[in-house]
Coordinates of C-alpha atoms in Angstrom, one line a residue:
X257 CA -92.4 178.6 -214.6
X258 CA -90.0 178.7 -211.0
X259 CA -90.3 175.2 -210.4
X260 CA -89.4 174.0 -214.3
X261 CA -86.4 175.9 -214.2
X262 CA -85.5 174.3 -211.5
X263 CA -85.9 170.5 -212.2
X264 CA -84.4 171.1 -215.2
X265 CA -81.2 172.6 -213.8
X266 CA -81.0 169.3 -211.3
X267 CA -81.3 167.2 -214.0
X268 CA -78.3 169.8 -215.9
X269 CA -76.6 169.1 -212.7
X270 CA -76.3 165.2 -213.1
X271 CA -75.4 165.1 -216.1
X272 CA -72.5 166.8 -215.8
X273 CA -72.0 165.3 -212.8
X274 CA -72.1 161.7 -214.6
X275 CA -69.8 163.4 -216.5
X276 CA -67.1 163.2 -213.5
X277 CA -64.5 160.8 -212.9
X278 CA -65.0 157.9 -211.5
X279 CA -64.1 157.6 -208.0
X280 CA -60.1 157.1 -207.6
X281 CA -58.3 154.6 -205.3
X282 CA -57.7 157.5 -202.6
X283 CA -61.5 157.1 -202.2
X284 CA -61.3 153.6 -201.1
X285 CA -60.2 151.5 -198.7
X286 CA -56.3 150.1 -200.0
X287 CA -58.1 146.6 -199.7
X288 CA -60.3 147.1 -202.4
X289 CA -57.8 148.8 -204.8
X290 CA -57.6 147.4 -208.4
X291 CA -56.0 146.9 -211.3
X292 CA -56.3 145.5 -215.3
X293 CA -53.8 145.7 -218.0
X294 CA -54.2 145.1 -221.6
X295 CA -51.4 144.1 -224.9
X296 CA -51.5 143.5 -228.0
X297 CA -48.7 142.9 -231.1
X298 CA -51.2 143.3 -234.1
X299 CA -54.1 142.0 -236.0
X300 CA -54.8 139.8 -238.8
X301 CA -55.0 137.7 -241.1
X302 CA -52.9 135.0 -238.0
X303 CA -54.5 131.2 -238.7
X304 CA -53.8 128.2 -237.1
X305 CA -52.4 126.7 -240.7
X306 CA -50.1 129.8 -240.6
X307 CA -48.7 128.7 -237.8
X308 CA -45.9 126.0 -236.6
X309 CA -45.9 124.8 -232.9
X310 CA -42.2 126.4 -232.5
X311 CA -43.5 129.8 -233.6
X312 CA -46.6 129.8 -232.4
X313 CA -44.1 129.5 -228.9
X314 CA -42.3 132.0 -229.4
X315 CA -45.3 134.0 -229.9
X316 CA -46.9 133.7 -226.5
X317 CA -44.2 134.3 -224.8
X318 CA -42.5 136.9 -226.3
X319 CA -46.8 138.3 -224.7
X320 CA -46.7 137.2 -221.5
X321 CA -43.2 138.8 -220.8
X322 CA -45.1 142.0 -221.8
X323 CA -48.0 141.3 -219.8
X324 CA -45.7 139.8 -216.8
X325 CA -43.9 143.0 -217.5
X326 CA -46.3 145.8 -217.2
X327 CA -48.8 143.4 -214.1
X328 CA -45.9 143.8 -212.3
X329 CA -46.0 147.7 -211.7
X330 CA -49.2 147.8 -211.6
X331 CA -49.3 145.3 -209.0
X332 CA -46.6 146.7 -206.9
X333 CA -48.5 150.1 -206.9
X334 CA -46.5 151.5 -209.2
X335 CA -48.2 154.3 -212.6
X336 CA -50.2 153.0 -215.8
X337 CA -48.0 155.6 -217.4
X338 CA -45.0 153.1 -216.1
X339 CA -47.0 149.8 -216.2
X340 CA -47.5 151.1 -220.7
X341 CA -43.7 151.7 -221.1
X342 CA -42.5 148.8 -219.4
X343 CA -44.5 146.3 -221.7
X344 CA -44.2 148.0 -224.6
X345 CA -40.1 148.3 -224.3
X346 CA -39.7 144.7 -224.5
X347 CA -42.5 144.5 -227.4
X348 CA -40.4 147.0 -229.1
X349 CA -37.1 144.6 -228.4
X350 CA -39.1 141.4 -230.0
X351 CA -37.9 140.9 -233.6
X352 CA -41.2 138.6 -234.2
X353 CA -43.4 142.6 -233.9
X354 CA -43.6 145.1 -236.4
X355 CA -42.2 147.6 -234.0
X356 CA -38.5 148.1 -233.0
X357 CA -35.9 145.4 -233.8
X358 CA -38.9 143.9 -235.8
X359 CA -39.9 147.2 -238.0
X360 CA -41.0 146.7 -241.7
X361 CA -39.0 148.0 -244.6
X362 CA -40.4 151.3 -246.5
X363 CA -40.0 151.2 -250.4
X364 CA -36.8 152.6 -250.2
X365 CA -35.3 149.7 -247.5
X366 CA -35.4 151.9 -244.7
X367 CA -36.7 151.9 -241.5
X368 CA -39.4 154.5 -240.2
X369 CA -40.7 154.5 -236.7
X370 CA -43.9 155.9 -235.0
X371 CA -45.1 155.9 -231.5
X372 CA -48.0 157.3 -229.1
X373 CA -48.5 157.6 -225.6
X374 CA -51.4 158.9 -222.6
X375 CA -52.0 159.4 -219.3
X376 CA -55.6 159.8 -218.6
X377 CA -55.1 161.8 -215.3
X378 CA -54.0 164.6 -217.4
X379 CA -54.4 163.8 -220.8
X380 CA -51.0 164.7 -221.6
X381 CA -49.8 162.9 -224.5
X382 CA -46.4 162.4 -226.7
X383 CA -45.4 160.3 -229.9
X384 CA -43.1 161.0 -232.2
X385 CA -43.7 159.6 -236.1
X386 CA -40.7 159.2 -238.7
X387 CA -37.5 158.4 -236.6
X388 CA -35.0 155.8 -238.5
X389 CA -32.0 155.5 -235.6
X390 CA -34.8 155.6 -231.9
X391 CA -34.1 151.6 -230.5
X392 CA -37.6 152.4 -228.0
X393 CA -39.5 155.3 -229.8
X394 CA -42.2 154.5 -226.7
X395 CA -39.5 156.2 -224.7
X396 CA -39.2 159.3 -227.0
X397 CA -43.2 159.4 -227.1
X398 CA -43.2 160.2 -223.8
X399 CA -39.6 162.0 -223.2
X400 CA -42.1 164.4 -226.3
X401 CA -44.8 164.8 -223.5
X402 CA -43.1 164.7 -220.5
X403 CA -39.7 168.0 -221.1
X404 CA -41.7 169.6 -224.9
X405 CA -44.5 171.9 -225.0
X406 CA -45.6 170.1 -228.3
X407 CA -47.1 166.6 -228.8
X408 CA -45.8 164.8 -231.7
X409 CA -42.2 165.4 -233.0
X410 CA -41.5 164.0 -236.3
X411 CA -38.3 162.6 -237.9
X412 CA -34.8 164.6 -237.6
X413 CA -36.4 167.1 -235.4
X414 CA -37.4 164.3 -232.4
X415 CA -33.8 162.4 -233.4
X416 CA -32.4 165.6 -232.8
X417 CA -34.6 166.4 -229.3
X418 CA -34.0 162.6 -228.4
X419 CA -30.3 162.9 -228.8
X420 CA -30.7 166.5 -226.3
X421 CA -32.8 163.9 -223.6
X422 CA -29.9 161.4 -223.9
X423 CA -32.6 158.4 -225.8
X424 CA -30.4 155.6 -226.7
X425 CA -29.6 155.9 -230.4
X426 CA -28.4 153.4 -232.7
X427 CA -27.3 152.2 -236.5
X428 CA -30.7 152.2 -238.9
X429 CA -29.1 148.4 -239.6
X430 CA -30.1 147.5 -235.6
X431 CA -33.8 147.2 -237.1
X432 CA -32.4 144.8 -239.9
X433 CA -34.2 142.1 -240.3
X434 CA -34.0 139.0 -243.3
X435 CA -38.0 138.0 -242.4
X436 CA -39.1 141.6 -243.0
X437 CA -36.1 142.1 -246.1
X438 CA -37.9 139.1 -247.6
X439 CA -41.4 140.4 -247.9
X440 CA -40.6 144.0 -249.1
X441 CA -38.5 141.8 -251.8
X442 CA -41.6 139.8 -252.6
X443 CA -43.4 143.0 -252.9
X444 CA -41.3 144.6 -255.5
X445 CA -40.3 141.8 -257.1
X446 CA -44.9 140.3 -257.6
X447 CA -45.9 144.1 -258.0
X448 CA -48.1 143.2 -254.6
X449 CA -49.8 145.6 -252.4
X450 CA -48.7 145.7 -248.8
X451 CA -51.9 144.3 -247.5
X452 CA -50.4 141.6 -249.8
X453 CA -46.9 140.8 -247.7
X454 CA -48.3 141.9 -244.2
X455 CA -50.7 139.5 -243.4
X456 CA -51.0 140.4 -239.9
X457 CA -50.3 144.7 -238.5
X458 CA -47.4 143.6 -235.8
X459 CA -47.7 147.1 -234.6
X460 CA -48.0 146.5 -230.9
X461 CA -49.4 148.6 -227.3
X462 CA -50.9 148.5 -223.8
X463 CA -53.5 150.1 -221.7
X464 CA -53.4 149.6 -218.8
X465 CA -55.7 151.4 -215.2
X466 CA -53.5 151.1 -212.1
X467 CA -54.9 151.4 -208.4
X468 CA -54.7 155.3 -207.4
X469 CA -57.3 155.3 -210.7
X470 CA -55.3 156.9 -213.1
X471 CA -55.3 155.4 -216.8
X472 CA -52.7 155.2 -219.7
X473 CA -52.4 153.8 -223.4
X474 CA -49.1 153.6 -225.9
X475 CA -49.2 152.7 -229.0
X476 CA -45.8 151.5 -231.2
X477 CA -44.8 150.2 -234.9
X478 CA -43.1 150.8 -238.2
X479 CA -45.8 151.0 -240.4
X480 CA -46.4 149.5 -243.5
X481 CA -44.9 147.3 -245.6
X482 CA -42.9 149.2 -248.4
X483 CA -44.6 152.3 -247.3
X484 CA -42.8 155.6 -249.6
X485 CA -43.4 159.1 -249.4
X486 CA -43.3 159.9 -245.1
X487 CA -46.3 157.7 -244.8
X488 CA -47.8 158.0 -241.2
X489 CA -50.7 155.6 -239.9
X490 CA -52.8 155.9 -236.9
X491 CA -50.5 154.3 -234.4
X492 CA -48.7 158.1 -233.1
X493 CA -51.9 160.0 -234.0
X494 CA -53.6 160.5 -230.6
X495 CA -57.7 159.4 -231.4
X496 CA -57.0 157.4 -233.7
X497 CA -54.4 154.5 -232.3
X498 CA -54.2 155.7 -228.8
X499 CA -56.3 157.9 -226.3
X500 CA -56.8 157.3 -222.8
X501 CA -59.3 159.0 -220.5
X502 CA -59.9 158.3 -217.0
X503 CA -63.4 159.8 -217.2
X504 CA -64.1 156.3 -219.8
X505 CA -61.2 154.4 -220.5
X506 CA -57.8 153.3 -222.3
X507 CA -57.4 152.1 -225.7
X508 CA -54.9 151.2 -228.2
X509 CA -55.0 150.3 -231.7
X510 CA -53.7 148.7 -234.4
X511 CA -54.2 147.7 -237.5
X512 CA -54.7 149.2 -241.4
X513 CA -54.2 152.9 -240.2
X514 CA -56.1 155.3 -242.7
X515 CA -59.3 153.6 -241.9
X516 CA -58.6 154.5 -237.9
X517 CA -57.7 157.6 -238.6
X518 CA -60.5 158.5 -241.0
X519 CA -62.6 157.1 -237.4
X520 CA -61.1 158.4 -234.8
X521 CA -61.1 154.8 -233.4
X522 CA -59.6 155.0 -229.9
X523 CA -60.9 158.3 -229.0
X524 CA -63.9 157.5 -230.8
X525 CA -65.0 154.9 -228.7
X526 CA -63.5 156.4 -225.4
X527 CA -66.7 159.0 -226.4
X528 CA -68.9 156.8 -226.4
X529 CA -68.4 155.3 -223.4
X530 CA -68.3 158.1 -222.2
X531 CA -71.5 158.9 -223.4
X532 CA -72.7 156.0 -221.7
X533 CA -71.6 156.5 -218.7
X534 CA -73.6 160.1 -218.7
X535 CA -76.7 158.4 -220.1
X536 CA -76.6 155.7 -217.3
X537 CA -76.7 157.4 -214.4
X538 CA -79.0 160.5 -215.7
X539 CA -81.6 157.1 -216.0
X540 CA -80.5 156.0 -212.6
X541 CA -81.5 159.4 -211.7
X542 CA -84.7 159.1 -212.9
X543 CA -85.1 155.9 -210.8
X544 CA -84.6 157.6 -207.9
X545 CA -87.8 157.9 -205.3
X546 CA -89.4 161.9 -204.7
X547 CA -89.9 163.5 -201.7
X548 CA -93.5 165.1 -201.0
X549 CA -92.5 168.0 -203.1
X550 CA -91.8 165.9 -206.3
X551 CA -88.0 166.5 -205.4
X552 CA -85.6 163.8 -205.7
X553 CA -84.4 162.1 -202.3
X554 CA -80.9 161.7 -203.4
X555 CA -78.9 162.7 -206.6
X556 CA -77.2 160.0 -208.4
X557 CA -73.3 160.8 -209.2
X558 CA -72.0 158.8 -211.9
X559 CA -68.7 157.3 -209.1
X560 CA -71.8 154.9 -207.4
X561 CA -72.4 153.0 -211.1
X562 CA -70.7 150.9 -212.8
X563 CA -70.8 149.7 -216.5
X564 CA -71.4 146.8 -217.3
X565 CA -68.1 144.9 -219.5
X566 CA -71.1 143.9 -222.1
X567 CA -72.0 148.2 -222.2
X568 CA -68.1 148.5 -223.2
X569 CA -67.2 145.7 -225.8
X570 CA -70.5 146.5 -227.6
X571 CA -68.6 150.1 -228.4
X572 CA -65.6 149.0 -228.9
X573 CA -67.8 146.4 -231.5
X574 CA -69.9 149.0 -233.0
X575 CA -66.6 151.7 -233.0
X576 CA -64.5 148.3 -235.3
X577 CA -67.7 147.6 -237.1
X578 CA -67.4 151.6 -238.4
X579 CA -64.3 150.7 -239.9
X580 CA -64.9 147.1 -241.4
X581 CA -67.5 149.5 -243.5
X582 CA -64.9 151.6 -244.9
X583 CA -62.8 148.7 -246.3
X584 CA -60.6 148.5 -243.1
X585 CA -59.2 146.0 -240.3
X586 CA -57.7 145.5 -237.8
X587 CA -58.0 145.1 -233.5
X588 CA -58.3 147.1 -230.7
X589 CA -57.3 146.8 -227.1
X590 CA -59.7 148.8 -224.5
X591 CA -59.3 149.6 -220.2
X592 CA -61.9 150.8 -218.6
X593 CA -62.6 152.5 -215.0
X594 CA -63.8 149.8 -213.5
X595 CA -60.6 147.3 -214.6
X596 CA -62.7 146.3 -217.6
X597 CA -59.9 144.4 -219.7
X598 CA -61.3 143.4 -223.3
X599 CA -60.2 143.1 -226.8
X600 CA -62.3 143.9 -229.6
X601 CA -61.0 143.1 -234.0
X602 CA -62.6 141.8 -237.1
X603 CA -59.5 140.0 -238.1
X604 CA -59.0 136.1 -237.8
X605 CA -57.0 136.3 -235.2
X606 CA -54.8 139.4 -232.5
X607 CA -52.0 138.7 -230.6
X608 CA -52.8 139.8 -226.8
X609 CA -53.1 139.5 -223.4
X610 CA -54.6 140.8 -220.4
X611 CA -54.0 140.1 -216.3
X612 CA -55.7 141.8 -213.3
X613 CA -55.7 142.0 -210.2
X614 CA -59.0 140.0 -209.3
X615 CA -56.6 136.8 -211.1
X616 CA -56.9 137.0 -214.8
X617 CA -53.3 135.8 -216.8
X618 CA -53.3 134.8 -220.4
X619 CA -52.3 135.7 -224.1
X620 CA -54.3 134.3 -226.9
X621 CA -53.3 134.7 -230.8
X622 CA -56.4 133.4 -232.2
X623 CA -60.3 134.6 -233.1
X624 CA -62.0 131.1 -231.9
X625 CA -59.9 132.2 -227.9

């Protein structure tokens, strides 16, 4: 009986080891360190037929600029948090995307912006919702994380905190764009739903793995055209639109927020990946040769195992399938501790880009790219 409990304790310890954080870059030869980065600018009904060559080129240029900004931080040894911030700042200032300058209008004709950011090393997080005069909500979200005891601030309280922290304040008219105004007018005149005028979800986001093995994710949005009653989607909600955990992944989402909240998309993907990592470690341990007394000759540690990109892709696709079964659509970007930068979306297209220390550097828009 004693042998049974001893073996049970060994198996339990293996599973526990499998849940530990994988070895970081400090444990490796500096020449072997790697970084990975992914961005998105929204998903939805995006087809070549609806894009002029000029608009196609402009969107790709904006995505490339954001991708390059984050990649530069990582290439030079900067943190995942700084890379995420650098990319989202550019996307918030680009009026083609539904975040910051290009935010959609509420039913009343104003703008209410949301953002969140999370540090995978500590699982510290910050978020803001329903702010109306913050030029770059991602900066305020990070300040909530670093300079307040809270995770989320909303509305006027968040704006008061921004003033205290020296975050740039702009007049609400800064976010006005003719294209977004026309969408609201068309929605009201034809009694359409927001989904009829928001052919794409222009939420922006980034996910990163830095050379120290730390991860981060961030998301920023203007929400849905014609939203009312202080509606808040998934973008500022940690676990729904944003999540980062060094043990599993960093995720940023874009799509029909109500469904992403109900599924808990970002956290769900990370939990499934962490569980998969544990199973892989346990399976490997069971295959270790035994000594004459039946004891394993070695103990497998999770840091010795890398999950294949196909596994991470399937996990992401399965979670997005769950969203679709409930009636929602959209997409996610995903970065893993192994350095994989992946996408999963159930829409016709998704503004996206990825770069890695292995030389990958690409942006894409349509589903067949």
